[in-house]
Short mmCIF file of C-alpha atoms in Angstrom, two decimals:
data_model
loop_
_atom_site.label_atom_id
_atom_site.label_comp_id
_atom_site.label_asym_id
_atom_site.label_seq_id
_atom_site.Cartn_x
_atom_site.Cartn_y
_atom_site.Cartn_z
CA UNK A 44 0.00 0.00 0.00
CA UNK A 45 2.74 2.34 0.71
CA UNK A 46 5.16 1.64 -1.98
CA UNK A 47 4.56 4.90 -3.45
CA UNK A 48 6.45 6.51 -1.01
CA UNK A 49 9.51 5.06 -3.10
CA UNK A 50 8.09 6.64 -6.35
CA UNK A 51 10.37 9.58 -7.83
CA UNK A 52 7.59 12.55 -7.04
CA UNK A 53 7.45 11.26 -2.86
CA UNK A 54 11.16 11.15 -3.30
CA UNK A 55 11.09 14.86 -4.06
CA UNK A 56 8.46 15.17 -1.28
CA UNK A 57 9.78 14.23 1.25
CA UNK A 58 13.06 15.51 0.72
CA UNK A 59 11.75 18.95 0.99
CA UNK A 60 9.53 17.63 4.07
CA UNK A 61 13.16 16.54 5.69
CA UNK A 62 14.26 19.99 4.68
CA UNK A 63 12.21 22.28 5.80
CA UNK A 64 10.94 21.28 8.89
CA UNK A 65 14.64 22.10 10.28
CA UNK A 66 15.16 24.83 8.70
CA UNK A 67 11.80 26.70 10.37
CA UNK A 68 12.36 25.32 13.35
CA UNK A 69 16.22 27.25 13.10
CA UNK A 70 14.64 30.13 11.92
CA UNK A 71 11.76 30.52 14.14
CA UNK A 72 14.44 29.44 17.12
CA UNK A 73 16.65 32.21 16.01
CA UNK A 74 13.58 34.75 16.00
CA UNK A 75 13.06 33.84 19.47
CA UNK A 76 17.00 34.03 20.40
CA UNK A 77 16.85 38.16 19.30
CA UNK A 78 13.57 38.49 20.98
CA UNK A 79 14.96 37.45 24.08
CA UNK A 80 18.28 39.52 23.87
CA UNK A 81 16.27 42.79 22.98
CA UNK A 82 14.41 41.71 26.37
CA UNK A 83 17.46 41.19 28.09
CA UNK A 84 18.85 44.81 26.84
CA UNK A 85 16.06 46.33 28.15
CA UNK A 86 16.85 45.08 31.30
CA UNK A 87 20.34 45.89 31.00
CA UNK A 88 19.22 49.54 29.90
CA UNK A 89 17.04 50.14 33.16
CA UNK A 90 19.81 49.04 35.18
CA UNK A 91 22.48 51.05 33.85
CA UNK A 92 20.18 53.74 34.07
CA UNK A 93 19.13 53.25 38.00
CA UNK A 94 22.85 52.67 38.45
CA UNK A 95 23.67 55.92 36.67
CA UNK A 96 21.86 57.85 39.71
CA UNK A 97 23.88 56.30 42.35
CA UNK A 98 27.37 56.06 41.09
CA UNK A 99 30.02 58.12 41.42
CA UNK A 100 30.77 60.59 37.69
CA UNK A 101 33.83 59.00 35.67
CA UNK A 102 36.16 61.37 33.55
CA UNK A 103 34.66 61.78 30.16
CA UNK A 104 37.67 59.80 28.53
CA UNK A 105 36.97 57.24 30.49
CA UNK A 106 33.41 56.46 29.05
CA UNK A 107 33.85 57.19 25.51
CA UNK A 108 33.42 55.67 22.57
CA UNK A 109 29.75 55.78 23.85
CA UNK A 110 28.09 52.35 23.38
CA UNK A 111 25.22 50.54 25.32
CA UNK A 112 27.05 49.98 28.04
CA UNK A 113 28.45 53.59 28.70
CA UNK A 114 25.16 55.61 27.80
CA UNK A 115 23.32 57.34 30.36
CA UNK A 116 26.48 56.89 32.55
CA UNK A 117 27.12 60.46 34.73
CA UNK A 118 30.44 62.12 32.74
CA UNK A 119 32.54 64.66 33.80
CA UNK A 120 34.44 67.22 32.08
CA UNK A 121 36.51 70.88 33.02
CA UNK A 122 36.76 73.49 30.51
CA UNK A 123 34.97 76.32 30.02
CA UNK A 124 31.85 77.45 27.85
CA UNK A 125 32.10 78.70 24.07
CA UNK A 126 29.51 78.69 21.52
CA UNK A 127 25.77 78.81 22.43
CA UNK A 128 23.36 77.12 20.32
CA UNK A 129 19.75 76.31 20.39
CA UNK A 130 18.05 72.84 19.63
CA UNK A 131 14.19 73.89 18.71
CA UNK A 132 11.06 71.53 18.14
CA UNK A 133 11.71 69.56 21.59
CA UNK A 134 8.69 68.44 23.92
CA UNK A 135 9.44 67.82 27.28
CA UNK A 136 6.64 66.45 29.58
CA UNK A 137 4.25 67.08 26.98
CA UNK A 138 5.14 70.62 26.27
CA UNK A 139 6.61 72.72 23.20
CA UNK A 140 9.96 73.88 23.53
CA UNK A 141 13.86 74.12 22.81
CA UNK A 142 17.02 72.97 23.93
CA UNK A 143 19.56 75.39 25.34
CA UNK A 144 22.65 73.42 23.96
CA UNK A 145 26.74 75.22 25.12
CA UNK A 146 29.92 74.05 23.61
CA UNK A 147 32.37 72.97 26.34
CA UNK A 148 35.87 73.61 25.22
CA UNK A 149 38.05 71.52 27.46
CA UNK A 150 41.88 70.74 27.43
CA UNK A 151 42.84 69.75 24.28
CA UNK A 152 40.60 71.95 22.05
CA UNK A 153 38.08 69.63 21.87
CA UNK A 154 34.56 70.73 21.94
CA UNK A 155 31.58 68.80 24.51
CA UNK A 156 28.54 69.51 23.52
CA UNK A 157 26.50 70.04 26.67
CA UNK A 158 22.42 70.85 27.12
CA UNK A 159 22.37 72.98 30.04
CA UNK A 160 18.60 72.40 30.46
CA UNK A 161 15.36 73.24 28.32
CA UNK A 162 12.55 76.22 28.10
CA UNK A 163 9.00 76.29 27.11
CA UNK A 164 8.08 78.05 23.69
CA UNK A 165 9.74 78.94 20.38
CA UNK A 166 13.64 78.90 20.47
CA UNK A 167 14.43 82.94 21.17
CA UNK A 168 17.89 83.43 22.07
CA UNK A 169 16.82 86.38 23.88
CA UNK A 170 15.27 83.74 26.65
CA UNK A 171 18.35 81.56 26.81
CA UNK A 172 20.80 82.38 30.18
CA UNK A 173 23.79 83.00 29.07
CA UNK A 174 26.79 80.45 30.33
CA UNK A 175 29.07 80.60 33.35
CA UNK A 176 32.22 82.84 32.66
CA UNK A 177 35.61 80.68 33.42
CA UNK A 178 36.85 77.74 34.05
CA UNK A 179 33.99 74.94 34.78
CA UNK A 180 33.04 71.61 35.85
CA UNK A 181 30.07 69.80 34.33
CA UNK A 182 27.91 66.81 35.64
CA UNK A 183 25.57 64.94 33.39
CA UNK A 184 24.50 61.78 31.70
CA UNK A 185 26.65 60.99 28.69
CA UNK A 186 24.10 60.30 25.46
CA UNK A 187 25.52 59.19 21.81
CA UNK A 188 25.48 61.67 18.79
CA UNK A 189 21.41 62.31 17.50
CA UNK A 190 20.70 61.07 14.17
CA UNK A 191 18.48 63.65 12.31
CA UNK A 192 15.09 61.88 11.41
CA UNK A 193 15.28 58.98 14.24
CA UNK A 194 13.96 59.43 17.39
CA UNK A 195 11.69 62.77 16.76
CA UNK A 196 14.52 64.17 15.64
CA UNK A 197 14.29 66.96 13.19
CA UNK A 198 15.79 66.55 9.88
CA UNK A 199 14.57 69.76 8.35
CA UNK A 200 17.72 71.89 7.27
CA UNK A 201 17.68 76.04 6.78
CA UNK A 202 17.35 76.56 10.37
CA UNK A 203 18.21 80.10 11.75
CA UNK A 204 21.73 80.97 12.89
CA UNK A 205 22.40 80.05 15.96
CA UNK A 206 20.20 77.06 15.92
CA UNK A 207 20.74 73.26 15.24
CA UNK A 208 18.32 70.18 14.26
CA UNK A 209 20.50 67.64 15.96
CA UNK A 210 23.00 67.42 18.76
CA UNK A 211 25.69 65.39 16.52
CA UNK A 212 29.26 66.09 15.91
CA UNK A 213 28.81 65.19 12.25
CA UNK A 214 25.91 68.61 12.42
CA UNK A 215 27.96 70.12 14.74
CA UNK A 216 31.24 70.32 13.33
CA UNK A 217 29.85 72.49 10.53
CA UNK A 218 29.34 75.30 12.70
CA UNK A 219 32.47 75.95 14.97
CA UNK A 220 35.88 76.24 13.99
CA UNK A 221 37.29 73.23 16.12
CA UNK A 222 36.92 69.56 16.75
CA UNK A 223 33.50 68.24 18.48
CA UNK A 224 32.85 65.14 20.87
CA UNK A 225 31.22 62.47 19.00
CA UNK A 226 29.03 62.46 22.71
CA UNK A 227 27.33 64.99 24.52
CA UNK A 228 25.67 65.34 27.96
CA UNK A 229 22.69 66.63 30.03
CA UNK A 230 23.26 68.15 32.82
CA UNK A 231 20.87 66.78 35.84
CA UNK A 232 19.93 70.03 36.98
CA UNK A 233 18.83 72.91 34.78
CA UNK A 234 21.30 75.37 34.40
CA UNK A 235 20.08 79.28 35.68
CA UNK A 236 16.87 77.82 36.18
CA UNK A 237 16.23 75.76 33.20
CA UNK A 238 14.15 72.61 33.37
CA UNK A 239 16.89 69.59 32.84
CA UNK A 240 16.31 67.32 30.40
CA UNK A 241 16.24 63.93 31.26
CA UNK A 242 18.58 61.40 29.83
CA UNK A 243 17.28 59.10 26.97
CA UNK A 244 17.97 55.02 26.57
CA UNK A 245 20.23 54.04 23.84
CA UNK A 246 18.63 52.39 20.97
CA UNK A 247 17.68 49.36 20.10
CA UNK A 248 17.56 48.31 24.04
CA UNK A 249 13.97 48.59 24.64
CA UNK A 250 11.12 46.63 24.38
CA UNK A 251 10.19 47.97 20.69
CA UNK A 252 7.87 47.32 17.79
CA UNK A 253 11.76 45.32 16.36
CA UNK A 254 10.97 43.26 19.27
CA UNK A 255 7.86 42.57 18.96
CA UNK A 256 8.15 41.94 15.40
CA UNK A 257 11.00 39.29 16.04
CA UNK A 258 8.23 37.90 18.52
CA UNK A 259 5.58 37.61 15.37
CA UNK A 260 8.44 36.11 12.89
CA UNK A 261 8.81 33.26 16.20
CA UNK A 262 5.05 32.27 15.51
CA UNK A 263 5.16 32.69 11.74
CA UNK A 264 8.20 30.09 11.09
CA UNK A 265 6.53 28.24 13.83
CA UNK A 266 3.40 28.00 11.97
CA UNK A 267 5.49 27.20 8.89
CA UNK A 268 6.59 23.93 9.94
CA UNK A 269 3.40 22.73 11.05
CA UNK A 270 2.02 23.91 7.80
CA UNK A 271 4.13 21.93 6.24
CA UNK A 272 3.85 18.80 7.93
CA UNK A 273 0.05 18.71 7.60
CA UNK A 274 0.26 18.99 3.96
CA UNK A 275 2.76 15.92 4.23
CA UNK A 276 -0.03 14.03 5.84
CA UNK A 277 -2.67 15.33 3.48
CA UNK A 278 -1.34 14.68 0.53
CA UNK A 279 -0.12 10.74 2.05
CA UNK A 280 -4.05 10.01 3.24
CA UNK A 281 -5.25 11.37 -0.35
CA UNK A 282 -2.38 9.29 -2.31
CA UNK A 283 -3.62 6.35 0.21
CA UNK A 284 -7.37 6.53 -0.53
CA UNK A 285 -6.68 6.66 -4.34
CA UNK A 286 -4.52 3.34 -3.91
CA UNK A 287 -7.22 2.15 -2.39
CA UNK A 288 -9.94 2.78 -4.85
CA UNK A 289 -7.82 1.66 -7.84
CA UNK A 290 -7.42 -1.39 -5.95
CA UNK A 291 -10.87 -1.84 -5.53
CA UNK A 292 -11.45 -1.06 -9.17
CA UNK A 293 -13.30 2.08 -8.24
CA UNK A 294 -11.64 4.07 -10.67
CA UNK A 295 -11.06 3.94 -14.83
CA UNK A 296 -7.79 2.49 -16.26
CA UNK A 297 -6.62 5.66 -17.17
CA UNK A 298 -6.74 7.27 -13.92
CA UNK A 299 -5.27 4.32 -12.42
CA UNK A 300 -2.50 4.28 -14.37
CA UNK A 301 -1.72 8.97 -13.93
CA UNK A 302 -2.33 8.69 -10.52
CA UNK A 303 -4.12 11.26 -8.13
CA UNK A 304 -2.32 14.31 -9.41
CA UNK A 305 -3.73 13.70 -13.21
CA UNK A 306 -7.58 13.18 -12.45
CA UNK A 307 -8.18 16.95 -12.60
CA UNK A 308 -6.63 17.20 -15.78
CA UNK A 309 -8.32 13.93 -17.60
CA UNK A 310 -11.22 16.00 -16.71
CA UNK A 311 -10.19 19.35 -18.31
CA UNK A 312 -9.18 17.53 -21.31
CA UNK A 313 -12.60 16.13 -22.15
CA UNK A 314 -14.48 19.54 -21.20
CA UNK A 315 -12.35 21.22 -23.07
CA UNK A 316 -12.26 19.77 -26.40
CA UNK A 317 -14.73 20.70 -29.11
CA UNK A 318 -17.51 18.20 -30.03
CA UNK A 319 -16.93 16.90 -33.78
#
C-alpha cells in the first residue's frame, strides 16, 4: 500500500519535508533568540540607568566611545563654555519647547557639547541664560550623537543661525571652527533655572515594535513547519485513498494508471475539447 512513497515525485516530497521542517524550526528558534536579547537589553538599559543615579561621575575619557554599556552613565568634564546654540522643536513632559545646547571647550581643544537644560516656547535666544564665565566643571549623563530623522529628531535643514536640528558632531562640526565630541551630555539640573532634560535610553535596548516583530516572525516560522507537515499528511491520506480505490477497481484504467495528481486534468481535457 505504501510503496509509493519510493516513487520519484514522494522522493522529491519528502526531501523537501526533511528539509524544511529544520530549517523553520532554526529560523523561528533564532527569532526567538533576538527576541529574548532585545528583552534582556532592556533590562540591562534600566539598570544602567538606576545605576547611573547612584554612582560616582567618571572622567569623560573614560566612558567614551559611547556604546550601550556607557550611555546614560554620569560624565565629567573641566573646561569652560564657548559657543551657544539652540536645539528647537523639543517636547518635554508634553510641552513645546527648545534645547539650550553650550559648547564645552576643554583641554585639548576639543569641543563637549552640553544641554544645560530646556525652556517652554519657540527657540528665542533672547530667553536663553547666558553660560558661566571661566573655568567649569560639568555633571551629566553621557548620550551618543542624535541622528536627524530617528527618534523625533528633526531633519529639516535652513534653520536660523544660531540654531541646530541635531546634537551630533557630524551637524555640529559644521558650525564651529574646532573639533567636536562624538558624545554629549545633560546636565541633571537645569542650568540658571532651566528645566533639565532627562537622559534618553540608547537604541535598540527597549522593548520595541523590532521586538515585537522578532516575537511575530517566532510564531510565523513556527506555523510554517506545522504547515508543512500537515500537507505531508494530506497529501499521504489522499495518495492512500486513491490506492485504495484503484485497488478496488473504483476508478477507470486511465486514472489508475496517472495517478491522483492527473484526475483533474483527464477531466479538463474532455471539457475542453470541441464536439466533432
Amino acid at each position: 500500500m505504501y510503496r509509493f512513497l519510493l516513487t520519484p515525485r514522494w522522493w522529491g516530497i519528502n526531501v523537501f519535508v526533511l528539509l524544511a521542517i529544520p530549517f523553520c524550526i532554526f529560523m523561528g528558534s533564532w527569532q526567538l533568540s533576538r527576541f529574548e536579547a532585545r528583552v534582556d537589553e532592556h533590562r540591562d538599559a534600566e539598570a544602567t540607568a538606576t545605576a547611573a543615579h547612584t554612582e560616582a561621575p567618571r572622567p569623560l575619557a573614560e566612558l567614551l566611545p559611547v556604546d550601550k554599556a556607557t550611555s546614560g552613565r554620569q560624565a565629567t568634564a573641566t573646561g569652560h563654555y564657548d559657543r551657544q546654540l539652540l536645539v528647537p522643536d523639543r517636547e518635554l513632559d508634553g510641552r513645546h519647547g527648545f534645547y539650550v545646547l553650550t559648547l564645552l571647550r576643554v583641554d585639548g581643544g576639543e569641543a563637549l557639547p552640553v544641554v544645560r537644560g530646556w525652556l517652554p516656547g519657540n527657540a528665542d535666544p533672547a530667553k536663553a541664560p547666558a553660560p558661566p564665565a571661566g573655568r567649569v566643571t560639568v555633571t551629566g549623563a553621557l548620550q551618543a550623537p542624535e541622528t536627524p530623522g530617528d527618534n523625533g529628531v528633526s531633519a529639516k535643514g535652513g534653520l536660523p543661525a544660531g540654531q541646530t536640528a541635531a546634537i551630533s558632531s557630524a551637524t555640529l562640526v559644521n558650525l564651529v571652527p574646532y573639533d567636536v565630541y562624538p558624545a554629549w551630555v545633560t546636565l541633571a539640573k537645569g542650568d540658571a533655572g532651566m528645566k533639565a532634560v532627562p537622559a534618553s535610553a540608547p537604541s535598540d535596548t527597549g522593548l520595541d515594535l523590532k521586538a515585537f516583530q522578532n516575537l511575530g516572525y517566532t510564531g510565523e516560522w513556527f506555523v510554517f513547519a506545522g504547515f508543512v507537515v500537515f500537507m505531508w499528511f494530506r497529501l499521504l491520506r489522499r495518495e492512500v485513498e486513491f490506492q485504495k480505490d484503484a485497488s478496488l477497481g473504483l476508478l477507470p484504467d486511465t486514472e489508475a494508471d496517472a495517478g491522483p495528481g492527473a484526475t483533474g486534468d483527464a477531466d479538463y481535457d474532455s471539457a475542453s475539447s470541441p464536439v466533432r
